[in-house]
Tab-separated table of C-alpha atoms (C1' of nucleotides) in Angstrom:
chain	number	residue	atom	x	y	z
A	1	UNK	CA	28.461	11.364	0.533
A	2	UNK	CA	29.184	10.962	-3.336
A	3	UNK	CA	30.205	14.293	-5.098
A	4	UNK	CA	27.154	13.944	-7.122
A	5	UNK	CA	24.337	13.568	-4.287
A	6	UNK	CA	26.349	16.447	-2.718
A	7	UNK	CA	25.902	18.657	-5.805
A	8	UNK	CA	22.270	17.649	-6.087
A	9	UNK	CA	21.394	18.759	-2.402
A	10	UNK	CA	23.246	21.898	-2.630
A	11	UNK	CA	21.429	22.849	-6.198
A	12	UNK	CA	18.540	22.021	-4.976
A	13	UNK	CA	18.447	24.091	-1.642
A	14	UNK	CA	19.906	27.051	-4.060
A	15	UNK	CA	17.207	26.591	-6.419
A	16	UNK	CA	14.632	26.365	-4.062
A	17	UNK	CA	15.356	29.555	-2.272
A	18	UNK	CA	16.653	31.753	-5.197
A	19	UNK	CA	15.706	29.962	-8.459
A	20	UNK	CA	17.548	28.529	-10.568
A	21	UNK	CA	19.292	30.640	-12.657
A	22	UNK	CA	20.361	32.486	-9.190
A	23	UNK	CA	22.932	30.076	-8.651
A	24	UNK	CA	26.014	29.424	-10.698
A	25	UNK	CA	28.481	26.496	-11.250
A	26	UNK	CA	30.974	28.718	-9.084
A	27	UNK	CA	28.070	28.507	-5.841
A	28	UNK	CA	28.057	24.882	-6.132
A	29	UNK	CA	31.818	24.484	-5.994
A	30	UNK	CA	32.222	26.815	-3.191
A	31	UNK	CA	29.158	24.876	-1.045
A	32	UNK	CA	30.493	21.506	-2.270
A	33	UNK	CA	34.087	22.348	-2.278
A	34	UNK	CA	35.326	20.988	-5.339
A	35	UNK	CA	36.380	23.527	-8.663
A	36	UNK	CA	33.536	24.337	-10.677
A	37	UNK	CA	35.181	22.571	-14.089
A	38	UNK	CA	34.305	19.374	-11.656
A	39	UNK	CA	30.767	19.542	-12.154
A	40	UNK	CA	30.731	19.287	-15.411
A	41	UNK	CA	32.085	15.697	-14.922
A	42	UNK	CA	28.874	15.008	-13.065
A	43	UNK	CA	26.568	17.216	-15.057
A	44	UNK	CA	27.981	18.328	-18.527
A	45	UNK	CA	25.359	21.336	-19.079
A	46	UNK	CA	23.244	22.688	-16.532
A	47	UNK	CA	20.295	21.639	-18.441
A	48	UNK	CA	21.686	18.145	-17.435
A	49	UNK	CA	21.677	19.515	-13.596
A	50	UNK	CA	18.225	20.801	-13.856
A	51	UNK	CA	16.473	17.339	-15.422
A	52	UNK	CA	18.498	15.415	-12.424
A	53	UNK	CA	17.146	17.480	-10.081
A	54	UNK	CA	13.540	17.705	-10.789
A	55	UNK	CA	13.773	13.654	-11.599
A	56	UNK	CA	14.791	12.881	-8.022
A	57	UNK	CA	12.320	15.408	-6.891
A	58	UNK	CA	9.373	14.344	-8.498
A	59	UNK	CA	10.293	10.635	-7.418
A	60	UNK	CA	10.796	11.830	-3.906
A	61	UNK	CA	6.951	13.196	-3.767
A	62	UNK	CA	5.689	10.699	-5.527
A	63	UNK	CA	7.110	8.134	-2.734
A	64	UNK	CA	5.505	10.682	-0.267
A	65	UNK	CA	2.320	10.750	-1.833
A	66	UNK	CA	2.159	6.831	-1.872
A	67	UNK	CA	2.327	6.639	1.764
A	68	UNK	CA	0.284	8.828	2.419
A	69	UNK	CA	-2.452	6.764	0.170
A	70	UNK	CA	-1.222	3.481	1.842
A	71	UNK	CA	-1.790	4.826	5.680
A	72	UNK	CA	-5.093	3.934	6.692
A	73	UNK	CA	-6.407	7.038	7.736
A	74	UNK	CA	-9.739	8.879	7.065
A	75	UNK	CA	-9.781	11.175	3.714
A	76	UNK	CA	-9.998	14.334	5.122
A	77	UNK	CA	-6.840	13.371	6.740
A	78	UNK	CA	-4.894	12.628	3.804
A	79	UNK	CA	-5.900	16.169	2.398
A	80	UNK	CA	-4.474	17.585	5.589
A	81	UNK	CA	-1.254	15.684	5.276
A	82	UNK	CA	-1.272	16.891	1.356
A	83	UNK	CA	-1.407	20.560	2.465
A	84	UNK	CA	1.347	19.819	5.080
A	85	UNK	CA	3.717	18.371	2.572
A	86	UNK	CA	3.411	21.831	0.542
A	87	UNK	CA	3.547	23.662	3.653
A	88	UNK	CA	6.664	22.007	5.489
A	89	UNK	CA	8.501	22.399	1.928
A	90	UNK	CA	8.564	25.926	2.781
A	91	UNK	CA	10.852	25.622	5.721
A	92	UNK	CA	10.495	29.126	7.360
A	93	UNK	CA	9.129	30.619	4.218
A	94	UNK	CA	12.256	30.880	2.511
A	95	UNK	CA	11.851	27.958	-0.045
A	96	UNK	CA	9.338	27.150	-2.572
A	97	UNK	CA	8.521	23.269	-3.939
A	98	UNK	CA	11.610	22.451	-6.766
A	99	UNK	CA	8.890	22.579	-9.279
A	100	UNK	CA	6.885	25.816	-7.937
A	101	UNK	CA	10.682	27.313	-8.545
A	102	UNK	CA	11.387	25.936	-11.793
A	103	UNK	CA	7.792	26.999	-13.239
A	104	UNK	CA	8.384	30.374	-12.066
A	105	UNK	CA	11.853	30.917	-13.634
A	106	UNK	CA	12.683	32.237	-17.043
A	107	UNK	CA	11.556	29.923	-20.181
A	108	UNK	CA	15.762	29.398	-20.132
A	109	UNK	CA	14.632	25.509	-19.573
A	110	UNK	CA	14.888	22.837	-21.800
A	111	UNK	CA	12.103	21.152	-23.168
A	112	UNK	CA	12.484	17.662	-21.807
A	113	UNK	CA	12.459	19.790	-18.115
A	114	UNK	CA	9.554	21.556	-19.037
A	115	UNK	CA	7.766	18.190	-19.932
A	116	UNK	CA	8.914	16.976	-16.775
A	117	UNK	CA	7.170	19.824	-14.853
A	118	UNK	CA	4.303	19.296	-16.918
A	119	UNK	CA	3.920	15.492	-16.077
A	120	UNK	CA	4.416	16.335	-12.414
A	121	UNK	CA	1.510	18.376	-11.912
A	122	UNK	CA	-0.381	16.205	-13.567
A	123	UNK	CA	0.774	13.647	-11.219
A	124	UNK	CA	-0.015	15.633	-8.625
A	125	UNK	CA	-3.365	16.110	-9.958
A	126	UNK	CA	-4.141	12.494	-10.887
A	127	UNK	CA	-3.305	11.625	-7.036
A	128	UNK	CA	-5.951	14.499	-6.062
A	129	UNK	CA	-8.416	13.194	-8.096
A	130	UNK	CA	-8.320	9.662	-6.407
A	131	UNK	CA	-8.331	11.144	-3.227
A	132	UNK	CA	-11.296	13.426	-3.835
A	133	UNK	CA	-13.319	10.695	-5.401
A	134	UNK	CA	-12.782	8.772	-2.246
A	135	UNK	CA	-14.077	11.948	-0.195
A	136	UNK	CA	-17.274	11.433	-2.821
A	137	UNK	CA	-18.192	8.187	-1.451
A	138	UNK	CA	-17.469	8.880	2.281
A	139	UNK	CA	-18.653	12.874	2.551
A	140	UNK	CA	-15.589	13.804	4.301
A	141	UNK	CA	-15.254	17.186	2.031
A	142	UNK	CA	-17.993	19.691	3.018
A	143	UNK	CA	-19.609	21.027	-0.293
A	144	UNK	CA	-17.634	18.917	-2.595
A	145	UNK	CA	-17.403	19.934	-6.578
A	146	UNK	CA	-16.374	17.490	-9.195
A	147	UNK	CA	-13.288	15.752	-8.001
A	148	UNK	CA	-11.447	16.705	-10.812
A	149	UNK	CA	-12.085	20.312	-10.362
A	150	UNK	CA	-11.253	20.337	-6.849
A	151	UNK	CA	-7.759	18.423	-7.434
A	152	UNK	CA	-6.740	20.909	-10.091
A	153	UNK	CA	-7.947	23.928	-7.781
A	154	UNK	CA	-6.395	22.751	-4.549
A	155	UNK	CA	-2.802	22.137	-6.608
A	156	UNK	CA	-2.718	25.627	-7.811
A	157	UNK	CA	-4.118	26.752	-4.693
A	158	UNK	CA	-0.878	25.297	-2.637
A	159	UNK	CA	1.287	26.283	-4.972
A	160	UNK	CA	-0.210	30.183	-5.183
A	161	UNK	CA	0.169	30.064	-1.407
A	162	UNK	CA	3.622	29.456	-1.330
A	163	UNK	CA	4.253	32.238	-4.100
A	164	UNK	CA	2.865	34.666	-2.115
A	165	UNK	CA	4.098	33.390	0.800
A	166	UNK	CA	7.666	33.060	-0.289
A	167	UNK	CA	7.833	36.684	-1.310
A	168	UNK	CA	6.937	38.194	1.976
A	169	UNK	CA	8.925	35.646	3.552
A	170	UNK	CA	6.059	34.994	5.938
A	171	UNK	CA	4.886	31.075	6.182
A	172	UNK	CA	1.609	32.470	7.916
A	173	UNK	CA	0.841	33.728	4.457
A	174	UNK	CA	0.390	30.057	3.636
A	175	UNK	CA	-1.385	29.155	6.154
A	176	UNK	CA	-3.801	31.528	5.819
A	177	UNK	CA	-4.409	30.589	2.393
A	178	UNK	CA	-5.168	27.310	3.175
A	179	UNK	CA	-7.792	28.009	6.337
A	180	UNK	CA	-10.858	28.284	4.036
A	181	UNK	CA	-10.220	24.554	2.249
A	182	UNK	CA	-9.071	22.772	5.583
A	183	UNK	CA	-12.489	24.123	7.123
A	184	UNK	CA	-14.328	22.161	4.525
A	185	UNK	CA	-12.620	18.750	5.661
A	186	UNK	CA	-14.360	16.857	8.574
A	187	UNK	CA	-12.693	16.542	11.539
A	188	UNK	CA	-10.900	13.158	12.349
A	189	UNK	CA	-12.440	11.215	15.506
A	190	UNK	CA	-10.398	10.507	17.717
A	191	UNK	CA	-10.844	6.792	18.743
B	1	UNK	CA	5.902	57.606	-27.875
B	2	UNK	CA	8.246	58.682	-24.893
B	3	UNK	CA	11.206	56.618	-24.654
B	4	UNK	CA	10.926	56.201	-21.155
B	5	UNK	CA	7.109	54.559	-22.182
B	6	UNK	CA	8.330	52.252	-24.553
B	7	UNK	CA	11.102	51.104	-22.378
B	8	UNK	CA	8.585	50.287	-19.663
B	9	UNK	CA	6.176	48.482	-22.382
B	10	UNK	CA	8.969	46.115	-23.690
B	11	UNK	CA	10.770	45.694	-20.060
B	12	UNK	CA	6.899	44.805	-18.755
B	13	UNK	CA	6.374	42.129	-21.790
B	14	UNK	CA	9.989	40.495	-21.293
B	15	UNK	CA	9.665	40.226	-17.316
B	16	UNK	CA	6.264	38.688	-17.530
B	17	UNK	CA	7.110	36.140	-20.326
B	18	UNK	CA	10.427	35.111	-19.557
B	19	UNK	CA	11.277	36.662	-15.861
B	20	UNK	CA	12.940	39.814	-14.596
B	21	UNK	CA	16.477	38.537	-14.777
B	22	UNK	CA	15.890	37.172	-18.089
B	23	UNK	CA	15.922	39.864	-19.833
B	24	UNK	CA	19.223	42.372	-20.350
B	25	UNK	CA	19.589	46.214	-21.152
B	26	UNK	CA	20.691	45.022	-24.080
B	27	UNK	CA	17.354	43.178	-25.156
B	28	UNK	CA	15.610	46.270	-24.018
B	29	UNK	CA	18.027	48.357	-26.284
B	30	UNK	CA	17.017	46.189	-29.357
B	31	UNK	CA	13.353	46.135	-28.883
B	32	UNK	CA	12.950	50.058	-28.400
B	33	UNK	CA	15.918	51.085	-31.071
B	34	UNK	CA	18.399	52.829	-29.220
B	35	UNK	CA	21.752	52.122	-27.507
B	36	UNK	CA	21.663	50.170	-24.309
B	37	UNK	CA	24.104	53.047	-22.407
B	38	UNK	CA	21.245	55.126	-23.004
B	39	UNK	CA	18.667	53.163	-21.067
B	40	UNK	CA	20.938	54.124	-17.799
B	41	UNK	CA	19.775	57.972	-18.139
B	42	UNK	CA	16.187	56.689	-17.532
B	43	UNK	CA	16.812	54.189	-15.631
B	44	UNK	CA	19.811	54.345	-13.699
B	45	UNK	CA	20.126	50.690	-11.921
B	46	UNK	CA	17.788	47.752	-13.148
B	47	UNK	CA	16.390	47.950	-9.756
B	48	UNK	CA	15.247	51.424	-11.047
B	49	UNK	CA	13.588	49.767	-13.676
B	50	UNK	CA	12.029	47.105	-11.232
B	51	UNK	CA	10.559	49.564	-9.096
B	52	UNK	CA	8.972	51.672	-11.931
B	53	UNK	CA	7.197	48.677	-13.692
B	54	UNK	CA	5.898	47.048	-10.309
B	55	UNK	CA	4.716	51.078	-9.513
B	56	UNK	CA	2.957	51.489	-12.818
B	57	UNK	CA	1.471	47.760	-12.861
B	58	UNK	CA	0.114	48.268	-9.290
B	59	UNK	CA	-1.753	51.410	-10.274
B	60	UNK	CA	-3.183	49.981	-13.490
B	61	UNK	CA	-4.641	47.017	-11.702
B	62	UNK	CA	-5.784	49.416	-9.039
B	63	UNK	CA	-7.731	50.988	-11.473
B	64	UNK	CA	-9.232	48.182	-13.083
B	65	UNK	CA	-10.534	46.979	-9.667
B	66	UNK	CA	-11.934	50.389	-8.821
B	67	UNK	CA	-14.017	50.156	-11.978
B	68	UNK	CA	-15.299	47.011	-11.193
B	69	UNK	CA	-16.269	47.704	-8.061
B	70	UNK	CA	-17.970	51.020	-9.077
B	71	UNK	CA	-19.702	49.074	-11.855
B	72	UNK	CA	-23.456	48.580	-10.729
B	73	UNK	CA	-23.084	44.722	-11.194
B	74	UNK	CA	-24.072	41.854	-8.399
B	75	UNK	CA	-21.110	40.705	-6.705
B	76	UNK	CA	-20.880	37.060	-8.409
B	77	UNK	CA	-20.169	39.195	-11.174
B	78	UNK	CA	-17.609	41.277	-10.029
B	79	UNK	CA	-15.693	38.124	-8.726
B	80	UNK	CA	-16.156	36.858	-11.930
B	81	UNK	CA	-14.673	39.962	-13.534
B	82	UNK	CA	-11.825	39.850	-11.080
B	83	UNK	CA	-10.840	35.946	-12.234
B	84	UNK	CA	-11.037	37.215	-15.876
B	85	UNK	CA	-8.803	39.918	-15.075
B	86	UNK	CA	-6.359	37.062	-14.040
B	87	UNK	CA	-7.379	35.180	-16.906
B	88	UNK	CA	-6.672	37.765	-19.528
B	89	UNK	CA	-3.220	38.326	-17.862
B	90	UNK	CA	-2.283	35.370	-19.189
B	91	UNK	CA	-2.724	36.284	-22.935
B	92	UNK	CA	-2.208	33.007	-24.708
B	93	UNK	CA	-1.185	31.243	-21.826
B	94	UNK	CA	2.270	32.742	-22.296
B	95	UNK	CA	2.678	35.680	-19.632
B	96	UNK	CA	2.047	35.899	-15.955
B	97	UNK	CA	1.114	38.857	-14.099
B	98	UNK	CA	4.080	40.917	-13.273
B	99	UNK	CA	4.067	40.464	-9.873
B	100	UNK	CA	3.624	36.893	-10.148
B	101	UNK	CA	6.664	37.120	-12.015
B	102	UNK	CA	8.656	38.706	-9.815
B	103	UNK	CA	7.505	36.933	-7.000
B	104	UNK	CA	8.776	34.097	-8.409
B	105	UNK	CA	12.101	35.247	-9.838
B	106	UNK	CA	15.839	35.089	-7.812
B	107	UNK	CA	15.720	37.159	-4.652
B	108	UNK	CA	18.119	39.570	-6.204
B	109	UNK	CA	15.124	41.871	-5.955
B	110	UNK	CA	15.755	45.056	-4.090
B	111	UNK	CA	14.195	45.749	-0.371
B	112	UNK	CA	11.787	48.372	-1.948
B	113	UNK	CA	9.985	46.068	-5.012
B	114	UNK	CA	9.647	43.562	-2.438
B	115	UNK	CA	8.022	45.609	-0.413
B	116	UNK	CA	5.906	46.732	-3.242
B	117	UNK	CA	4.947	43.107	-4.220
B	118	UNK	CA	3.672	42.333	-0.380
B	119	UNK	CA	1.636	46.060	-0.561
B	120	UNK	CA	0.148	44.844	-4.242
B	121	UNK	CA	-0.481	41.246	-2.960
B	122	UNK	CA	-2.448	43.205	0.273
B	123	UNK	CA	-4.248	45.571	-1.553
B	124	UNK	CA	-5.639	42.862	-3.984
B	125	UNK	CA	-6.796	40.841	-0.539
B	126	UNK	CA	-8.133	44.207	0.746
B	127	UNK	CA	-10.300	44.627	-2.147
B	128	UNK	CA	-11.453	40.826	-2.377
B	129	UNK	CA	-12.711	40.911	1.631
B	130	UNK	CA	-14.722	43.893	0.918
B	131	UNK	CA	-16.430	42.031	-2.313
B	132	UNK	CA	-16.558	38.762	-0.355
B	133	UNK	CA	-18.049	40.757	2.646
B	134	UNK	CA	-21.028	41.982	0.235
B	135	UNK	CA	-21.392	38.661	-0.682
B	136	UNK	CA	-21.766	37.568	2.801
B	137	UNK	CA	-25.064	40.365	2.923
B	138	UNK	CA	-26.547	38.996	-0.287
B	139	UNK	CA	-25.656	35.212	-0.695
B	140	UNK	CA	-24.252	35.034	-4.154
B	141	UNK	CA	-21.171	32.741	-2.964
B	142	UNK	CA	-22.196	29.063	-1.882
B	143	UNK	CA	-20.547	28.121	1.098
B	144	UNK	CA	-18.932	30.787	1.939
B	145	UNK	CA	-16.697	31.082	4.398
B	146	UNK	CA	-15.115	33.939	6.210
B	147	UNK	CA	-14.528	36.729	3.456
B	148	UNK	CA	-10.920	37.264	4.861
B	149	UNK	CA	-9.985	33.211	4.431
B	150	UNK	CA	-12.393	33.545	0.942
B	151	UNK	CA	-10.059	36.476	-0.185
B	152	UNK	CA	-6.472	35.050	1.061
B	153	UNK	CA	-7.605	31.635	-0.968
B	154	UNK	CA	-8.437	33.366	-4.223
B	155	UNK	CA	-6.288	35.269	-4.563
B	156	UNK	CA	-3.335	32.211	-3.837
B	157	UNK	CA	-5.518	30.139	-6.226
B	158	UNK	CA	-5.877	32.688	-9.473
B	159	UNK	CA	-1.871	33.092	-8.959
B	160	UNK	CA	-1.253	29.481	-8.417
B	161	UNK	CA	-3.261	28.640	-12.050
B	162	UNK	CA	-1.310	31.399	-13.806
B	163	UNK	CA	1.783	29.477	-12.602
B	164	UNK	CA	0.692	26.047	-13.789
B	165	UNK	CA	-1.129	27.322	-16.845
B	166	UNK	CA	2.039	28.951	-18.109
B	167	UNK	CA	4.736	26.101	-17.448
B	168	UNK	CA	2.372	23.870	-19.402
B	169	UNK	CA	1.766	26.787	-21.964
B	170	UNK	CA	-1.826	25.769	-22.028
B	171	UNK	CA	-4.412	28.464	-20.530
B	172	UNK	CA	-6.927	26.071	-20.523
B	173	UNK	CA	-5.260	25.034	-17.215
B	174	UNK	CA	-6.007	28.222	-15.461
B	175	UNK	CA	-9.530	27.827	-16.815
B	176	UNK	CA	-10.007	24.338	-15.022
B	177	UNK	CA	-8.307	25.361	-11.528
B	178	UNK	CA	-10.971	27.972	-11.692
B	179	UNK	CA	-13.836	25.872	-12.412
B	180	UNK	CA	-14.687	24.821	-8.856
B	181	UNK	CA	-14.906	28.252	-7.367
B	182	UNK	CA	-16.704	29.328	-10.347
B	183	UNK	CA	-19.311	26.747	-9.669
B	184	UNK	CA	-20.106	28.447	-6.567
B	185	UNK	CA	-21.583	31.993	-7.662
B	186	UNK	CA	-24.677	32.553	-8.052
B	187	UNK	CA	-25.952	33.146	-11.892
B	188	UNK	CA	-26.305	36.569	-12.902
B	189	UNK	CA	-30.161	37.237	-13.594
B	190	UNK	CA	-30.920	38.716	-17.135
B	191	UNK	CA	-33.571	41.157	-16.958
C	1	DG	C1'	37.198	12.202	-10.969
C	2	DT	C1'	39.618	16.357	-9.867
C	3	DC	C1'	42.205	19.532	-11.170
C	4	DT	C1'	44.391	24.636	-13.549
C	5	DA	C1'	43.955	27.131	-16.920
C	6	DT	C1'	41.582	29.551	-20.413
C	7	DA	C1'	37.890	30.503	-24.046
C	8	DG	C1'	34.461	33.550	-25.368
C	9	DA	C1'	29.850	35.433	-24.518
C	10	DC	C1'	27.584	38.452	-21.770
C	11	DT	C1'	25.977	41.472	-18.031
C	12	DG	C1'	25.023	45.666	-15.321
C	13	DA	C1'	27.338	50.357	-15.130
C	14	DT	C1'	30.018	54.492	-15.919
C	15	DA	C1'	32.863	58.633	-18.485
C	16	DG	C1'	32.302	61.755	-21.459
C	17	DA	C1'	31.711	63.664	-26.359
C	18	DC	C1'	27.844	65.529	-29.277
D	1	DG	C1'	19.135	62.662	-24.226
D	2	DT	C1'	21.710	59.670	-27.297
D	3	DC	C1'	25.790	58.023	-28.486
D	4	DT	C1'	30.727	55.599	-28.607
D	5	DA	C1'	34.165	53.211	-26.111
D	6	DT	C1'	35.219	50.801	-22.148
D	7	DC	C1'	35.272	48.662	-17.739
D	8	DA	C1'	35.268	44.874	-14.086
D	9	DG	C1'	32.697	41.171	-13.301
D	10	DT	C1'	29.906	36.930	-14.240
D	11	DC	C1'	28.587	33.014	-16.634
D	12	DT	C1'	28.697	28.171	-18.983
D	13	DA	C1'	31.704	25.374	-21.083
D	14	DT	C1'	36.236	23.000	-22.802
D	15	DA	C1'	41.093	21.261	-22.777
D	16	DG	C1'	44.371	18.354	-21.043
D	17	DA	C1'	47.232	17.557	-16.966
D	18	DC	C1'	47.511	14.634	-13.015
DNA sequence: GTCTATAGACTGATAGAC
DNA sequence: GTCTATCAGTCTATAGAC
């Protein structure tokens, strides 16, 4: 595997488990098996690493959302898939979504990275708006409010649920926080 | 003002704005006007400072929740007050609830502090369960689910909304994330 | 691309005078 | 209680050989 990819993988794991400021180039070097000075060849500043990290992560999530969109399943199923995406991202309750982890960290994040995070949130909300709009037409969500408001609320809900679950190191808290929402979704008919 | 109190105030501001690991005893010393070695007299280890910080914060929030409980207002109004509590905690969109800020930080938090955070979340959820149970009786929340599930969901919602709003430095994102929930609350009758 | 070596700054924490 | 002085450890980042 390319060194650059190995570095990104290691950094992503560390950032999502312990926070972006909680791992150092020394940790990365130990994990990947090169000397820490060598990392600066790939990412001169740690801010460059942050940018590359979010860039890759956002693209990956965007792909997954597109795949959910393109799959021919009922709207309720797409929303369940969205929730599951954030649930699985937690692993055993030890990790956070990268963007939650970064949003939460100190404000040592560079301006470009902050802009990336805002864009990521906006993209997720836009995807959700589209799905909730479809729900409006086929009535698959009970008590549906304005799609725009539902989208903003669900995004905040999954991110907050991750935070609470990780603090207690217990994934079940994530599931509990999602129960009320999932109960509003129409059951998928088995055909 | 007592030095100890001044230190706690300065540390709380810093932790909520930038994260617990993002301020140092040097920052505190500069802010309060003493030398950094003197801080160790009050809080020998930084972990002691974290503990005292959460202790004071949790007590303050508990008092505020009790006050809301004791006020003779409709259930819907109590829930609006809860949401406003978290909204105001954000100041201009620059701060987080202390416990959100700590939950989010690196896992350098000591075991006792992690236990405090879990307890804090549990206390908030318990308070909300009680309020939603009251709502069940007077029907002031539209489409009410199980009070337990509603409580877990609302707590995750306010915390996630804070995170998203702070990342974008825009309090309006908090308000937007709360819109759908607030719309489910019965209007308070003006008598 | 990766290495050794090092700079320069900062961290939390301690010892001991006052 | 607060001070000066200092410690050992960490961090990001750079220079220059290979």
